[in-house]
N, CA, C and O atoms as CSV, one atom per row, in Angstrom:
chain,resi,resn,atom,element,x,y,z
A,1,MET,N,N,-11.521,-72.636,11.642
A,1,MET,CA,C,-12.032,-71.210,11.124
A,1,MET,C,C,-13.842,-71.334,11.243
A,1,MET,O,O,-14.599,-72.264,10.965
A,2,SER,N,N,-14.030,-70.314,11.642
A,2,SER,CA,C,-15.445,-70.227,11.693
A,2,SER,C,C,-16.040,-69.443,10.422
A,2,SER,O,O,-15.189,-68.999,9.651
A,3,THR,N,N,-17.248,-69.238,10.135
A,3,THR,CA,C,-17.528,-68.705,8.940
A,3,THR,C,C,-17.531,-66.998,9.371
A,3,THR,O,O,-17.346,-66.114,8.535
A,4,SER,N,N,-17.750,-66.770,10.670
A,4,SER,CA,C,-17.419,-65.294,11.123
A,4,SER,C,C,-16.093,-64.666,10.640
A,4,SER,O,O,-16.017,-63.555,10.116
A,5,ASP,N,N,-14.984,-65.558,10.890
A,5,ASP,CA,C,-13.741,-65.275,10.467
A,5,ASP,C,C,-13.450,-64.957,9.196
A,5,ASP,O,O,-12.718,-64.021,8.876
A,6,GLN,N,N,-14.106,-65.854,8.295
A,6,GLN,CA,C,-13.836,-65.945,6.818
A,6,GLN,C,C,-14.436,-64.532,6.114
A,6,GLN,O,O,-13.901,-64.037,5.122
A,7,THR,N,N,-15.451,-64.040,6.674
A,7,THR,CA,C,-15.990,-62.691,6.017
A,7,THR,C,C,-15.481,-61.467,6.790
A,7,THR,O,O,-15.904,-60.350,6.492
A,8,GLU,N,N,-14.705,-61.620,7.642
A,8,GLU,CA,C,-14.152,-60.280,8.280
A,8,GLU,C,C,-13.168,-59.769,7.041
A,8,GLU,O,O,-12.639,-60.500,6.204
A,9,LEU,N,N,-13.059,-58.300,7.143
A,9,LEU,CA,C,-12.060,-57.714,6.416
A,9,LEU,C,C,-10.692,-57.777,6.930
A,9,LEU,O,O,-10.523,-57.919,8.141
A,10,PRO,N,N,-9.796,-57.695,6.209
A,10,PRO,CA,C,-8.306,-57.744,6.795
A,10,PRO,C,C,-8.025,-56.464,7.512
A,10,PRO,O,O,-6.973,-56.364,8.143
A,11,TYR,N,N,-9.073,-55.254,7.457
A,11,TYR,CA,C,-8.686,-54.395,7.909
A,11,TYR,C,C,-10.086,-53.674,8.542
A,11,TYR,O,O,-11.184,-54.208,8.387
A,12,ASP,N,N,-9.927,-52.484,9.224
A,12,ASP,CA,C,-11.304,-51.893,9.938
A,12,ASP,C,C,-11.396,-51.010,9.023
A,12,ASP,O,O,-10.609,-50.819,8.096
A,13,ASP,N,N,-12.456,-50.400,9.292
A,13,ASP,CA,C,-13.318,-49.523,8.279
A,13,ASP,C,C,-12.521,-47.854,8.640
A,13,ASP,O,O,-12.498,-46.945,7.809
A,14,GLU,N,N,-11.906,-47.754,10.078
A,14,GLU,CA,C,-11.006,-46.876,10.100
A,14,GLU,C,C,-9.507,-46.772,9.447
A,14,GLU,O,O,-8.915,-45.707,9.268
A,15,ASP,N,N,-9.133,-47.733,9.209
A,15,ASP,CA,C,-7.688,-48.120,8.445
A,15,ASP,C,C,-8.145,-47.245,6.772
A,15,ASP,O,O,-7.486,-46.406,6.159
A,16,ALA,N,N,-9.361,-47.793,6.463
A,16,ALA,CA,C,-9.332,-47.451,5.058
A,16,ALA,C,C,-9.035,-46.196,4.548
A,16,ALA,O,O,-9.001,-45.241,5.324
A,17,ALA,N,N,-8.825,-46.054,3.423
A,17,ALA,CA,C,-8.444,-44.577,2.694
A,17,ALA,C,C,-9.765,-43.585,2.656
A,17,ALA,O,O,-10.742,-44.019,2.047
A,18,PRO,N,N,-9.837,-42.532,3.149
A,18,PRO,CA,C,-10.610,-41.340,3.019
A,18,PRO,C,C,-11.227,-41.377,1.844
A,18,PRO,O,O,-10.439,-41.484,0.904
A,19,PRO,N,N,-12.709,-41.311,1.461
A,19,PRO,CA,C,-13.078,-40.915,0.255
A,19,PRO,C,C,-12.859,-39.575,-0.139
A,19,PRO,O,O,-12.579,-38.595,0.551
A,20,GLY,N,N,-13.053,-39.700,-1.501
A,20,GLY,CA,C,-12.565,-38.372,-2.406
A,20,GLY,C,C,-11.101,-38.639,-2.991
A,20,GLY,O,O,-10.350,-39.575,-2.719
A,21,PRO,N,N,-10.877,-37.485,-3.935
A,21,PRO,CA,C,-9.511,-37.547,-4.708
A,21,PRO,C,C,-8.334,-37.640,-3.797
A,21,PRO,O,O,-8.322,-37.098,-2.692
A,22,THR,N,N,-7.373,-38.316,-4.267
A,22,THR,CA,C,-5.953,-38.361,-3.590
A,22,THR,C,C,-5.320,-36.908,-3.616
A,22,THR,O,O,-5.729,-36.079,-4.429
A,23,PRO,N,N,-4.391,-36.639,-2.777
A,23,PRO,CA,C,-3.513,-35.551,-3.165
A,23,PRO,C,C,-2.908,-35.544,-4.542
A,23,PRO,O,O,-2.825,-34.409,-5.010
A,24,ALA,N,N,-2.465,-36.507,-5.311
A,24,ALA,CA,C,-2.067,-36.445,-6.564
A,24,ALA,C,C,-2.986,-36.303,-7.657
A,24,ALA,O,O,-2.636,-35.793,-8.722
A,25,ALA,N,N,-4.291,-36.783,-7.416
A,25,ALA,CA,C,-5.161,-36.371,-8.198
A,25,ALA,C,C,-5.893,-34.822,-8.136
A,25,ALA,O,O,-6.542,-34.299,-9.042
A,26,ARG,N,N,-5.595,-34.266,-6.816
A,26,ARG,CA,C,-5.873,-32.857,-6.613
A,26,ARG,C,C,-4.973,-31.970,-7.393
A,26,ARG,O,O,-5.314,-31.023,-8.102
A,27,ALA,N,N,-3.875,-32.374,-7.179
A,27,ALA,CA,C,-2.609,-31.817,-7.918
A,27,ALA,C,C,-2.574,-31.713,-9.337
A,27,ALA,O,O,-2.170,-30.716,-9.935
A,28,ARG,N,N,-3.114,-33.022,-10.008
A,28,ARG,CA,C,-3.387,-33.009,-11.452
A,28,ARG,C,C,-4.525,-32.132,-11.903
A,28,ARG,O,O,-4.319,-31.399,-12.870
A,29,ARG,N,N,-5.769,-32.122,-11.280
A,29,ARG,CA,C,-6.633,-31.038,-11.518
A,29,ARG,C,C,-6.235,-29.666,-11.341
A,29,ARG,O,O,-6.666,-28.807,-12.110
A,30,ALA,N,N,-5.491,-29.395,-10.445
A,30,ALA,CA,C,-5.238,-27.850,-10.054
A,30,ALA,C,C,-4.252,-27.538,-11.537
A,30,ALA,O,O,-4.542,-26.551,-12.214
A,31,ARG,N,N,-3.210,-28.354,-11.920
A,31,ARG,CA,C,-2.446,-27.914,-12.877
A,31,ARG,C,C,-3.284,-28.103,-14.319
A,31,ARG,O,O,-2.871,-27.578,-15.353
A,32,ILE,N,N,-4.389,-28.833,-14.279
A,32,ILE,CA,C,-5.157,-28.750,-15.637
A,32,ILE,C,C,-5.988,-27.345,-15.554
A,32,ILE,O,O,-6.180,-26.645,-16.548
A,33,ALA,N,N,-6.408,-27.053,-14.379
A,33,ALA,CA,C,-7.224,-25.939,-14.331
A,33,ALA,C,C,-6.445,-24.558,-14.473
A,33,ALA,O,O,-6.912,-23.520,-14.943
A,34,ALA,N,N,-5.069,-24.770,-13.935
A,34,ALA,CA,C,-4.325,-23.479,-14.298
A,34,ALA,C,C,-3.894,-23.373,-15.536
A,34,ALA,O,O,-3.879,-22.243,-16.024
A,35,ALA,N,N,-3.488,-24.398,-16.259
A,35,ALA,CA,C,-3.292,-24.520,-17.689
A,35,ALA,C,C,-4.500,-24.113,-18.556
A,35,ALA,O,O,-4.125,-23.549,-19.584
A,36,SER,N,N,-5.469,-24.199,-18.478
A,36,SER,CA,C,-6.873,-23.903,-19.110
A,36,SER,C,C,-6.926,-22.617,-18.901
A,36,SER,O,O,-7.318,-21.933,-19.847
A,37,LEU,N,N,-6.616,-22.050,-17.842
A,37,LEU,CA,C,-7.010,-20.582,-17.433
A,37,LEU,C,C,-5.971,-19.578,-18.409
A,37,LEU,O,O,-6.217,-18.547,-19.034
A,38,LEU,N,N,-4.710,-20.372,-18.237
A,38,LEU,CA,C,-3.565,-19.536,-19.026
A,38,LEU,C,C,-3.938,-19.700,-20.517
A,38,LEU,O,O,-3.943,-18.731,-21.278
A,39,MET,N,N,-4.225,-20.845,-20.880
A,39,MET,CA,C,-4.544,-20.785,-22.258
A,39,MET,C,C,-5.771,-20.112,-22.745
A,39,MET,O,O,-5.885,-19.987,-23.965
A,40,ALA,N,N,-6.946,-19.546,-21.772
A,40,ALA,CA,C,-7.801,-18.803,-22.149
A,40,ALA,C,C,-7.247,-17.180,-22.312
A,40,ALA,O,O,-7.495,-16.354,-23.190
A,41,ALA,N,N,-6.518,-17.101,-21.262
A,41,ALA,CA,C,-5.693,-15.616,-21.385
A,41,ALA,C,C,-4.795,-15.568,-22.381
A,41,ALA,O,O,-4.709,-14.519,-23.020
A,42,ALA,N,N,-4.044,-16.564,-22.676
A,42,ALA,CA,C,-3.251,-16.154,-23.909
A,42,ALA,C,C,-4.232,-16.049,-25.267
A,42,ALA,O,O,-3.986,-15.423,-26.298
A,43,ALA,N,N,-5.212,-16.713,-25.008
A,43,ALA,CA,C,-5.965,-16.776,-26.379
A,43,ALA,C,C,-6.809,-15.231,-26.526
A,43,ALA,O,O,-7.165,-14.794,-27.620
A,44,ALA,N,N,-7.003,-14.644,-25.456
A,44,ALA,CA,C,-7.647,-13.169,-25.243
A,44,ALA,C,C,-6.666,-12.467,-25.760
A,44,ALA,O,O,-6.883,-11.752,-26.739
A,45,VAL,N,N,-5.196,-12.571,-25.082
A,45,VAL,CA,C,-4.111,-11.476,-25.628
A,45,VAL,C,C,-3.793,-11.499,-27.110
A,45,VAL,O,O,-3.419,-10.557,-27.808
A,46,LEU,N,N,-4.027,-12.819,-27.469
A,46,LEU,CA,C,-3.838,-13.152,-29.010
A,46,LEU,C,C,-4.617,-12.530,-29.784
A,46,LEU,O,O,-4.114,-12.077,-30.812
A,47,ALA,N,N,-6.082,-12.313,-29.535
A,47,ALA,CA,C,-6.941,-11.826,-30.168
A,47,ALA,C,C,-6.760,-10.435,-30.018
A,47,ALA,O,O,-7.081,-9.732,-30.976
A,48,LEU,N,N,-6.234,-9.814,-28.837
A,48,LEU,CA,C,-6.153,-8.366,-28.946
A,48,LEU,C,C,-4.819,-8.040,-29.670
A,48,LEU,O,O,-4.717,-7.016,-30.346
A,49,ARG,N,N,-4.149,-8.617,-29.573
A,49,ARG,CA,C,-2.594,-8.216,-30.390
A,49,ARG,C,C,-3.305,-8.549,-31.879
A,49,ARG,O,O,-2.790,-7.799,-32.707
A,50,LEU,N,N,-4.078,-9.215,-32.352
A,50,LEU,CA,C,-4.204,-9.522,-33.682
A,50,LEU,C,C,-5.212,-8.419,-34.233
A,50,LEU,O,O,-5.304,-8.201,-35.441
A,51,ALA,N,N,-6.028,-7.674,-33.195
A,51,ALA,CA,C,-7.052,-6.347,-33.505
A,51,ALA,C,C,-6.040,-5.408,-33.538
A,51,ALA,O,O,-6.261,-4.441,-34.268
A,52,SER,N,N,-4.848,-5.433,-32.863
A,52,SER,CA,C,-4.338,-4.165,-32.979
A,52,SER,C,C,-3.018,-4.288,-33.916
A,52,SER,O,O,-2.072,-3.538,-33.675
A,53,ARG,N,N,-2.936,-5.254,-35.018
A,53,ARG,CA,C,-2.058,-5.593,-35.845
A,53,ARG,C,C,-0.733,-5.617,-35.523
A,53,ARG,O,O,0.088,-4.874,-36.062
A,54,SER,N,N,-0.418,-6.563,-34.531
A,54,SER,CA,C,1.014,-6.486,-33.996
A,54,SER,C,C,1.878,-7.399,-35.010
A,54,SER,O,O,1.566,-7.931,-36.075
A,55,SER,N,N,3.088,-7.379,-34.269
A,55,SER,CA,C,4.130,-8.068,-35.268
A,55,SER,C,C,3.763,-9.557,-35.321
A,55,SER,O,O,3.077,-10.111,-34.462
A,56,VAL,N,N,4.240,-10.111,-36.323
A,56,VAL,CA,C,3.971,-11.575,-36.699
A,56,VAL,C,C,4.766,-12.392,-35.479
A,56,VAL,O,O,4.398,-13.538,-35.222
A,57,LEU,N,N,5.641,-11.908,-34.882
A,57,LEU,CA,C,6.361,-12.714,-33.944
A,57,LEU,C,C,5.404,-12.659,-32.531
A,57,LEU,O,O,5.272,-13.659,-31.826
A,58,VAL,N,N,4.888,-11.625,-32.280
A,58,VAL,CA,C,4.112,-11.679,-31.230
A,58,VAL,C,C,2.953,-12.566,-31.371
A,58,VAL,O,O,2.682,-13.112,-30.301
A,59,VAL,N,N,2.259,-12.855,-32.243
A,59,VAL,CA,C,1.434,-14.052,-32.676
A,59,VAL,C,C,1.807,-15.194,-32.229
A,59,VAL,O,O,1.393,-15.941,-31.342
A,60,GLY,N,N,2.980,-15.234,-33.261
A,60,GLY,CA,C,3.874,-16.551,-33.029
A,60,GLY,C,C,4.066,-16.915,-31.387
A,60,GLY,O,O,3.881,-18.036,-30.912
A,61,VAL,N,N,4.362,-16.054,-30.842
A,61,VAL,CA,C,4.823,-16.247,-29.251
A,61,VAL,C,C,3.670,-16.655,-28.602
A,61,VAL,O,O,3.758,-17.586,-27.802
A,62,TYR,N,N,2.435,-16.035,-28.839
A,62,TYR,CA,C,1.387,-16.570,-28.073
A,62,TYR,C,C,0.779,-17.909,-28.538
A,62,TYR,O,O,0.256,-18.720,-27.774
A,63,GLY,N,N,0.902,-18.055,-29.871
A,63,GLY,CA,C,0.523,-19.250,-30.447
A,63,GLY,C,C,1.340,-20.444,-29.854
A,63,GLY,O,O,0.815,-21.527,-29.601
A,64,LEU,N,N,2.458,-20.212,-29.683
A,64,LEU,CA,C,3.312,-21.108,-28.955
A,64,LEU,C,C,2.924,-21.302,-27.631
A,64,LEU,O,O,2.702,-22.485,-27.372
A,65,LEU,N,N,2.757,-20.456,-26.635
A,65,LEU,CA,C,2.117,-20.373,-25.420
A,65,LEU,C,C,0.849,-21.381,-25.284
A,65,LEU,O,O,0.703,-22.313,-24.493
A,66,LEU,N,N,-0.001,-20.917,-26.276
A,66,LEU,CA,C,-1.248,-22.044,-26.488
A,66,LEU,C,C,-0.819,-23.205,-26.427
A,66,LEU,O,O,-1.118,-23.929,-25.477
A,67,ILE,N,N,0.033,-23.650,-27.512
A,67,ILE,CA,C,0.557,-25.173,-27.483
A,67,ILE,C,C,1.192,-25.472,-26.553
A,67,ILE,O,O,1.136,-26.664,-26.253
A,68,LEU,N,N,1.934,-24.698,-25.818
A,68,LEU,CA,C,2.419,-25.191,-24.543
A,68,LEU,C,C,1.455,-25.719,-23.554
A,68,LEU,O,O,1.535,-26.852,-23.078
A,69,CYS,N,N,0.530,-24.846,-23.262
A,69,CYS,CA,C,-0.684,-24.853,-22.194
A,69,CYS,C,C,-1.371,-26.205,-22.584
A,69,CYS,O,O,-1.913,-26.814,-21.661
A,70,GLY,N,N,-1.425,-26.882,-24.143
A,70,GLY,CA,C,-2.125,-28.020,-24.576
A,70,GLY,C,C,-1.297,-29.054,-23.885
A,70,GLY,O,O,-1.903,-30.002,-23.386
A,71,VAL,N,N,0.133,-29.000,-23.776
A,71,VAL,CA,C,1.118,-29.852,-23.822
A,71,VAL,C,C,1.222,-30.134,-22.191
A,71,VAL,O,O,1.385,-31.275,-21.759
A,72,VAL,N,N,1.115,-29.002,-21.357
A,72,VAL,CA,C,1.017,-29.224,-19.996
A,72,VAL,C,C,-0.408,-29.760,-19.834
A,72,VAL,O,O,-0.278,-30.731,-19.090
A,73,ILE,N,N,-1.550,-29.640,-20.112
A,73,ILE,CA,C,-2.662,-30.205,-19.784
A,73,ILE,C,C,-2.370,-31.764,-20.005
A,73,ILE,O,O,-2.739,-32.534,-19.118
A,74,GLU,N,N,-1.786,-32.225,-21.036
A,74,GLU,CA,C,-1.993,-33.578,-21.355
A,74,GLU,C,C,-0.922,-34.119,-20.461
A,74,GLU,O,O,-1.193,-35.234,-20.016
A,75,LEU,N,N,0.286,-33.590,-20.065
A,75,LEU,CA,C,1.520,-33.998,-19.066
A,75,LEU,C,C,0.698,-34.188,-17.749
A,75,LEU,O,O,0.822,-35.176,-17.026
A,76,SER,N,N,-0.112,-33.199,-17.519
A,76,SER,CA,C,-0.960,-33.280,-16.111
A,76,SER,C,C,-1.722,-34.809,-15.968
A,76,SER,O,O,-1.633,-35.649,-15.073
A,77,ARG,N,N,-2.540,-34.802,-17.287
A,77,ARG,CA,C,-3.604,-35.919,-17.291
A,77,ARG,C,C,-2.992,-36.969,-17.220
A,77,ARG,O,O,-3.603,-37.963,-16.826
A,78,ARG,N,N,-1.549,-37.071,-17.592
A,78,ARG,CA,C,-0.591,-38.567,-17.485
A,78,ARG,C,C,-0.110,-38.608,-16.233
A,78,ARG,O,O,0.125,-39.764,-15.884
A,79,GLY,N,N,0.149,-37.721,-15.347
A,79,GLY,CA,C,0.423,-37.479,-13.940
A,79,GLY,C,C,2.062,-36.948,-13.760
A,79,GLY,O,O,2.731,-37.131,-12.743
A,80,ARG,N,N,2.428,-36.398,-14.737
A,80,ARG,CA,C,3.657,-35.546,-14.831
A,80,ARG,C,C,3.406,-34.043,-14.424
A,80,ARG,O,O,3.580,-33.065,-15.150
A,81,THR,N,N,2.990,-34.051,-13.201
A,81,THR,CA,C,2.460,-32.567,-12.787
A,81,THR,C,C,3.582,-31.729,-12.603
A,81,THR,O,O,3.499,-30.559,-12.978
A,82,ARG,N,N,4.701,-32.185,-12.041
A,82,ARG,CA,C,6.012,-31.529,-11.558
A,82,ARG,C,C,6.700,-30.700,-12.930
A,82,ARG,O,O,7.040,-29.522,-13.042
A,83,LEU,N,N,6.753,-31.922,-13.978
A,83,LEU,CA,C,7.570,-31.393,-15.107
A,83,LEU,C,C,6.508,-30.256,-16.012
A,83,LEU,O,O,6.959,-29.249,-16.557
A,84,GLY,N,N,5.091,-30.635,-16.038
A,84,GLY,CA,C,3.714,-29.787,-16.440
A,84,GLY,C,C,4.013,-28.372,-15.753
A,84,GLY,O,O,4.030,-27.447,-16.565
A,85,SER,N,N,4.258,-28.010,-14.389
A,85,SER,CA,C,4.283,-26.884,-13.698
A,85,SER,C,C,5.628,-26.274,-13.977
A,85,SER,O,O,5.514,-25.089,-14.291
A,86,TRP,N,N,6.524,-26.592,-13.965
A,86,TRP,CA,C,7.901,-26.383,-14.659
A,86,TRP,C,C,7.680,-25.677,-16.032
A,86,TRP,O,O,7.777,-24.459,-16.181
A,87,LEU,N,N,7.405,-26.469,-16.914
A,87,LEU,CA,C,7.271,-26.114,-18.447
A,87,LEU,C,C,6.046,-24.753,-18.342
A,87,LEU,O,O,6.346,-23.650,-18.799
A,88,LEU,N,N,5.010,-24.939,-17.851
A,88,LEU,CA,C,4.103,-23.901,-17.716
A,88,LEU,C,C,4.769,-22.399,-17.212
A,88,LEU,O,O,4.623,-21.349,-17.838
A,89,ALA,N,N,5.511,-22.546,-15.972
A,89,ALA,CA,C,6.155,-21.572,-15.622
A,89,ALA,C,C,7.209,-20.845,-16.563
A,89,ALA,O,O,7.215,-19.665,-16.916
A,90,ALA,N,N,7.830,-21.556,-16.782
A,90,ALA,CA,C,9.066,-21.473,-17.759
A,90,ALA,C,C,8.293,-20.401,-19.079
A,90,ALA,O,O,8.500,-19.227,-19.388
A,91,GLY,N,N,7.413,-21.378,-19.586
A,91,GLY,CA,C,6.687,-20.833,-20.622
A,91,GLY,C,C,6.006,-19.539,-20.784
A,91,GLY,O,O,6.057,-18.776,-21.749
A,92,LEU,N,N,5.398,-19.426,-19.743
A,92,LEU,CA,C,4.808,-18.148,-19.497
A,92,LEU,C,C,5.963,-16.847,-19.364
A,92,LEU,O,O,5.864,-15.837,-20.059
A,93,VAL,N,N,6.865,-17.016,-18.538
A,93,VAL,CA,C,7.917,-15.892,-18.328
A,93,VAL,C,C,8.426,-15.917,-19.453
A,93,VAL,O,O,8.583,-14.746,-19.799
A,94,ALA,N,N,8.958,-16.962,-20.627
A,94,ALA,CA,C,9.479,-16.625,-21.902
A,94,ALA,C,C,8.346,-15.919,-22.805
A,94,ALA,O,O,8.745,-15.070,-23.603
A,95,ALA,N,N,7.493,-16.092,-22.769
A,95,ALA,CA,C,6.509,-15.457,-23.841
A,95,ALA,C,C,6.182,-13.972,-23.026
A,95,ALA,O,O,5.976,-13.023,-23.783
A,96,LEU,N,N,6.134,-13.765,-21.934
A,96,LEU,CA,C,5.902,-12.168,-21.625
A,96,LEU,C,C,7.474,-11.678,-21.832
A,96,LEU,O,O,7.575,-10.596,-22.409
A,97,LEU,N,N,8.344,-12.130,-21.559
A,97,LEU,CA,C,9.899,-11.716,-22.086
A,97,LEU,C,C,9.716,-11.274,-23.581
A,97,LEU,O,O,9.950,-10.154,-24.036
A,98,MET,N,N,9.284,-12.297,-24.208
A,98,MET,CA,C,9.401,-12.140,-25.696
A,98,MET,C,C,8.364,-11.125,-26.329
A,98,MET,O,O,8.499,-10.628,-27.447
A,99,ASP,N,N,7.267,-10.875,-25.426
A,99,ASP,CA,C,6.271,-9.960,-25.566
A,99,ASP,C,C,6.954,-8.645,-25.448
A,99,ASP,O,O,6.940,-7.950,-26.463
A,100,GLY,N,N,7.472,-8.239,-24.529
A,100,GLY,CA,C,8.224,-7.174,-24.221
A,100,GLY,C,C,9.361,-6.919,-25.168
A,100,GLY,O,O,9.466,-5.804,-25.680
A,101,VAL,N,N,10.178,-7.826,-25.423
A,101,VAL,CA,C,11.119,-7.676,-26.202
A,101,VAL,C,C,10.633,-7.283,-27.714
A,101,VAL,O,O,11.306,-6.391,-28.231
A,102,VAL,N,N,9.835,-7.681,-28.300
A,102,VAL,CA,C,9.487,-7.794,-29.678
A,102,VAL,C,C,8.490,-6.416,-29.693
A,102,VAL,O,O,8.534,-5.790,-30.752
A,103,LEU,N,N,7.656,-5.911,-28.707
A,103,LEU,CA,C,7.087,-4.900,-28.797
A,103,LEU,C,C,7.845,-3.342,-28.430
A,103,LEU,O,O,7.633,-2.204,-28.848
A,104,ALA,N,N,8.775,-3.893,-27.487
A,104,ALA,CA,C,9.933,-2.655,-27.343
A,104,ALA,C,C,10.503,-1.893,-28.723
A,104,ALA,O,O,11.342,-0.996,-28.632
């Protein structure tokens, strides 16, 4: 073997992975951003409900939604983006339904 054979890389530069985040990393970041935005929205609605002296149940529902958003952020950070997406969607639907039921 010559010295030039020893220093050659086993792959070409064209075969190397493209620079930047992988699709999985982009999905994790998207879920974290979505959960963070939903958390901010839930906090704003909770502040409005507290100002209007709503039922304690409504405050509890939005408090649970805030906790769920934090759980989704942690799940996304650990790579469980599908589970986090399902929990986020189910939690949002449940919170909106409970808000409508309790306020009606």
